[in-house]
C-alpha cells in the first residue's frame, strides 16, 4: 500500500553515464515533483508536473529531463552525470495545484545517487 | 527571492517541550509548512498554517505570524523518536515548496 514509491533506492555510477530514476504514486494525485537534497541536507525543488504538464522548471542543468507518461508517474533522466549530481533525489505528489501554496506534498523514500 | 532561517541544532530532554523557530523574508507566500525528516528517510508532513495563529495537532502545534515573518513548531511531551530534522517551508506559486535549512533536534534522556 505504498503511497509514493521510487526506484532504485540506491544508484552508484560513473561520471559521464546516463541514468534514470522512476517515481510512481497511487494516491490519485494530479501533481508530482522532483526535489534534490544535497550533502548539507538542503532540500530544493527541481520540477513539478500537473496532470502530465510541466509547471515548475527551476534553474536546473538541461542534462536533467523529467518525463511524465501519465499523472501517476514522473521519471527523471540525467545525462552525462557529474560528481556534483551526487545527492538524494526525492519524488513527491500532491492532490493538485489549485490551492496554490497550500497543497500538502507527500514524499517518496528517495533515491541516493553517488557519482564516482 | 526568499530567505528562510532556522537554528541548525537543538537539544531537549525527553518529556519536555521544545519550540523550533523559523524566520523568513519573502515577497509573498500562501502557506507555511512543517515537515519532519528522520535520518535516511523521506520528509513527512506535520502541520501547516495559512492564517496567523496556532494550529494544534496532537503533540505538535505550529504558529504563524505573517506581520513578524515568523513561525514556530512546538513539540510537547518529547519522545526519543522525535529526534529528527524539522524543516520549515513556504508554499508559493505552482505549489512550489521552498525549504529552510532545517533544525536537527536531539532528544536526550
Short mmCIF file of C-alpha atoms in Angstrom, two decimals:
data_model
loop_
_atom_site.label_atom_id
_atom_site.label_comp_id
_atom_site.label_asym_id
_atom_site.label_seq_id
_atom_site.Cartn_x
_atom_site.Cartn_y
_atom_site.Cartn_z
CA UNK A 1 0.00 0.00 0.00
CA UNK A 2 2.98 2.29 -0.71
CA UNK A 3 1.82 5.83 -1.48
CA UNK A 4 4.81 7.30 -3.34
CA UNK A 5 7.47 4.87 -4.49
CA UNK A 6 10.80 5.39 -6.22
CA UNK A 7 13.26 3.09 -7.93
CA UNK A 8 16.07 2.50 -7.48
CA UNK A 9 16.71 3.26 -3.84
CA UNK A 10 20.47 3.40 -4.40
CA UNK A 11 22.33 4.24 -7.59
CA UNK A 12 26.12 4.22 -7.91
CA UNK A 13 27.52 5.12 -11.31
CA UNK A 14 30.49 6.58 -13.12
CA UNK A 15 30.85 10.16 -14.29
CA UNK A 16 29.58 10.66 -17.81
CA UNK A 17 26.93 7.93 -17.64
CA UNK A 18 23.21 8.43 -18.27
CA UNK A 19 20.74 7.18 -15.68
CA UNK A 20 17.02 7.30 -14.91
CA UNK A 21 15.03 7.36 -11.67
CA UNK A 22 11.40 6.32 -11.64
CA UNK A 23 8.57 7.53 -9.42
CA UNK A 24 5.01 6.29 -9.04
CA UNK A 25 2.17 7.39 -6.78
CA UNK A 26 -1.05 5.51 -6.07
CA UNK A 27 -2.77 8.36 -4.22
CA UNK A 28 -4.73 9.57 -7.23
CA UNK A 29 -2.91 12.90 -7.05
CA UNK A 30 -2.67 15.24 -10.03
CA UNK A 31 0.68 16.89 -9.27
CA UNK A 32 4.14 15.37 -8.90
CA UNK A 33 7.51 16.88 -8.06
CA UNK A 34 11.24 16.19 -8.06
CA UNK A 35 13.44 17.57 -5.27
CA UNK A 36 17.20 17.35 -4.72
CA UNK A 37 18.67 17.11 -1.21
CA UNK A 38 22.38 17.84 -1.11
CA UNK A 39 25.05 16.74 1.34
CA UNK A 40 24.13 19.60 3.68
CA UNK A 41 20.55 18.29 3.77
CA UNK A 42 19.18 21.31 1.91
CA UNK A 43 16.04 20.31 0.01
CA UNK A 44 15.36 22.17 -3.24
CA UNK A 45 12.66 21.76 -5.85
CA UNK A 46 13.68 20.89 -9.41
CA UNK A 47 10.49 20.23 -11.37
CA UNK A 48 6.78 19.76 -10.99
CA UNK A 49 4.12 18.34 -13.31
CA UNK A 50 0.37 18.76 -13.05
CA UNK A 51 -1.57 16.14 -14.96
CA UNK A 52 1.41 15.49 -17.29
CA UNK A 53 2.03 19.21 -17.91
CA UNK A 54 5.30 20.84 -16.79
CA UNK A 55 4.52 23.55 -14.22
CA UNK A 56 7.78 24.28 -12.39
CA UNK A 57 11.20 24.12 -14.03
CA UNK A 58 13.78 25.57 -11.69
CA UNK A 59 17.30 26.55 -12.70
CA UNK A 60 18.44 23.00 -13.34
CA UNK A 61 21.05 21.98 -15.96
CA UNK A 62 19.38 20.71 -19.11
CA UNK A 63 21.13 17.38 -18.53
CA UNK A 64 18.14 16.73 -16.25
CA UNK A 65 14.97 15.89 -18.12
CA UNK A 66 11.72 14.91 -16.42
CA UNK A 67 9.08 12.85 -18.18
CA UNK A 68 5.52 12.17 -17.11
CA UNK A 69 3.89 9.39 -19.15
CA UNK A 70 0.71 9.71 -17.06
CA UNK A 71 -0.30 11.56 -13.94
CA UNK A 72 0.70 8.68 -11.66
CA UNK A 73 4.30 8.56 -12.92
CA UNK A 74 7.13 11.05 -13.08
CA UNK A 75 10.56 9.92 -14.15
CA UNK A 76 13.86 11.79 -14.08
CA UNK A 77 16.53 11.17 -16.68
CA UNK A 78 20.03 12.52 -16.12
CA UNK A 79 22.57 12.69 -18.96
CA UNK A 80 26.33 12.94 -18.64
CA UNK A 81 26.38 12.57 -14.87
CA UNK A 82 28.79 14.77 -12.92
CA UNK A 83 30.29 14.45 -9.45
CA UNK A 84 28.11 17.34 -8.23
CA UNK A 85 24.97 15.39 -9.10
CA UNK A 86 25.59 13.14 -6.10
CA UNK A 87 22.64 13.73 -3.79
CA UNK A 88 19.37 12.24 -2.63
CA UNK A 89 16.53 12.78 -5.11
CA UNK A 90 13.02 12.81 -3.69
CA UNK A 91 9.81 12.49 -5.64
CA UNK A 92 6.63 13.94 -4.11
CA UNK A 93 2.99 14.29 -5.03
CA UNK A 94 0.03 16.45 -4.02
CA UNK A 95 -3.69 16.41 -4.65
CA UNK A 96 -3.41 19.19 -7.18
CA UNK A 97 -2.14 22.72 -7.53
CA UNK A 98 -5.41 24.59 -7.33
CA UNK A 99 -4.90 25.85 -3.79
CA UNK A 100 -1.59 27.40 -4.71
CA UNK A 101 0.99 27.07 -2.00
CA UNK A 102 -1.42 25.26 0.30
CA UNK A 103 -1.34 21.71 -1.01
CA UNK A 104 0.35 19.17 1.24
CA UNK A 105 3.06 17.23 -0.54
CA UNK A 106 3.83 13.57 0.21
CA UNK A 107 7.35 12.38 -0.37
CA UNK A 108 8.75 9.13 -1.69
CA UNK A 109 11.60 7.29 0.09
CA UNK A 110 14.33 8.92 -2.00
CA UNK A 111 17.00 7.71 -4.43
CA UNK A 112 20.56 8.01 -3.20
CA UNK A 113 22.74 8.79 -6.21
CA UNK A 114 26.50 8.55 -5.95
CA UNK A 115 28.58 9.57 -8.95
CA UNK A 116 32.17 8.34 -8.91
CA UNK B 1 13.77 35.71 -3.59
CA UNK B 2 13.05 34.02 -0.31
CA UNK B 3 15.24 33.59 2.75
CA UNK B 4 14.25 31.11 5.45
CA UNK B 5 16.26 30.73 8.64
CA UNK B 6 16.14 28.05 11.29
CA UNK B 7 18.54 27.15 14.11
CA UNK B 8 20.91 24.43 12.95
CA UNK B 9 20.70 22.23 16.04
CA UNK B 10 18.71 21.95 19.25
CA UNK B 11 18.83 19.55 22.18
CA UNK B 12 15.97 18.82 24.55
CA UNK B 13 15.05 16.33 27.26
CA UNK B 14 12.54 13.51 26.95
CA UNK B 15 9.16 14.61 28.29
CA UNK B 16 9.91 18.31 27.87
CA UNK B 17 8.52 20.89 25.45
CA UNK B 18 10.64 22.37 22.65
CA UNK B 19 9.99 25.27 20.30
CA UNK B 20 11.69 25.34 16.89
CA UNK B 21 11.67 28.76 15.28
CA UNK B 22 11.56 29.71 11.62
CA UNK B 23 12.00 33.27 10.39
CA UNK B 24 11.64 34.27 6.78
CA UNK B 25 11.91 37.17 4.36
CA UNK B 26 9.74 36.86 1.27
CA UNK B 27 7.63 38.90 -1.12
CA UNK B 28 4.73 36.55 -0.52
CA UNK B 29 3.62 33.03 0.17
CA UNK B 30 0.38 31.14 0.59
CA UNK B 31 1.05 28.54 3.27
CA UNK B 32 3.81 27.71 5.73
CA UNK B 33 4.56 24.02 6.21
CA UNK B 34 6.48 21.95 8.75
CA UNK B 35 7.97 18.61 7.84
CA UNK B 36 9.84 16.03 9.92
CA UNK B 37 12.73 14.06 8.42
CA UNK B 38 14.43 11.17 10.20
CA UNK B 39 17.95 10.33 9.07
CA UNK B 40 17.92 8.42 5.81
CA UNK B 41 14.16 8.77 5.37
CA UNK B 42 11.69 10.92 3.46
CA UNK B 43 10.28 14.18 4.83
CA UNK B 44 6.84 13.62 6.33
CA UNK B 45 4.18 16.29 6.72
CA UNK B 46 3.48 17.57 10.24
CA UNK B 47 1.47 20.77 10.07
CA UNK B 48 0.71 23.85 8.05
CA UNK B 49 -0.60 27.39 8.58
CA UNK B 50 -2.34 29.67 6.15
CA UNK B 51 -3.73 32.22 8.60
CA UNK B 52 -1.98 33.76 11.59
CA UNK B 53 -2.36 31.84 14.80
CA UNK B 54 -1.86 28.44 16.29
CA UNK B 55 -2.72 25.11 14.65
CA UNK B 56 -2.73 22.16 17.03
CA UNK B 57 -2.33 18.52 16.01
CA UNK B 58 -1.82 16.24 18.98
CA UNK B 59 1.65 16.73 20.45
CA UNK B 60 2.59 19.08 17.59
CA UNK B 61 1.47 22.67 17.16
CA UNK B 62 2.54 25.29 14.65
CA UNK B 63 2.21 29.03 14.90
CA UNK B 64 2.39 31.72 12.24
CA UNK B 65 2.71 35.50 12.39
CA UNK B 66 2.84 36.97 8.89
CA UNK B 67 3.43 40.51 10.18
CA UNK B 68 6.51 39.36 12.08
CA UNK B 69 7.78 36.95 9.39
CA UNK B 70 7.89 34.22 11.97
CA UNK B 71 6.68 30.72 12.63
CA UNK B 72 7.41 28.09 15.23
CA UNK B 73 6.80 24.40 15.71
CA UNK B 74 6.01 23.34 19.26
CA UNK B 75 6.60 19.74 20.29
CA UNK B 76 5.16 18.60 23.62
CA UNK B 77 5.89 15.52 25.73
CA UNK B 78 9.04 14.86 23.78
CA UNK B 79 9.88 11.28 22.96
CA UNK B 80 13.17 9.77 21.84
CA UNK B 81 11.62 9.07 18.43
CA UNK B 82 11.18 12.84 17.93
CA UNK B 83 14.93 13.10 17.32
CA UNK B 84 14.95 14.20 13.67
CA UNK B 85 15.39 17.16 11.39
CA UNK B 86 12.49 19.64 11.26
CA UNK B 87 12.01 21.57 8.04
CA UNK B 88 10.11 24.81 7.64
CA UNK B 89 8.85 25.50 4.09
CA UNK B 90 6.94 28.26 2.30
CA UNK B 91 4.30 27.28 -0.25
CA UNK B 92 4.08 29.53 -3.27
CA UNK B 93 3.08 29.75 -6.91
CA UNK B 94 2.70 26.45 -8.73
CA UNK B 95 2.56 24.88 -5.28
CA UNK B 96 6.32 25.19 -5.06
CA UNK B 97 7.76 24.49 -1.60
CA UNK B 98 10.83 26.48 -0.63
CA UNK B 99 12.54 24.86 2.32
CA UNK B 100 14.63 26.28 5.12
CA UNK B 101 17.91 24.72 6.11
CA UNK B 102 16.28 22.53 8.76
CA UNK B 103 16.79 22.14 12.50
CA UNK B 104 18.35 18.94 13.81
CA UNK B 105 16.64 18.09 17.10
CA UNK B 106 18.26 15.68 19.53
CA UNK B 107 16.13 14.33 22.36
CA UNK B 108 18.08 13.06 25.36
CA UNK B 109 17.11 11.08 28.44
#
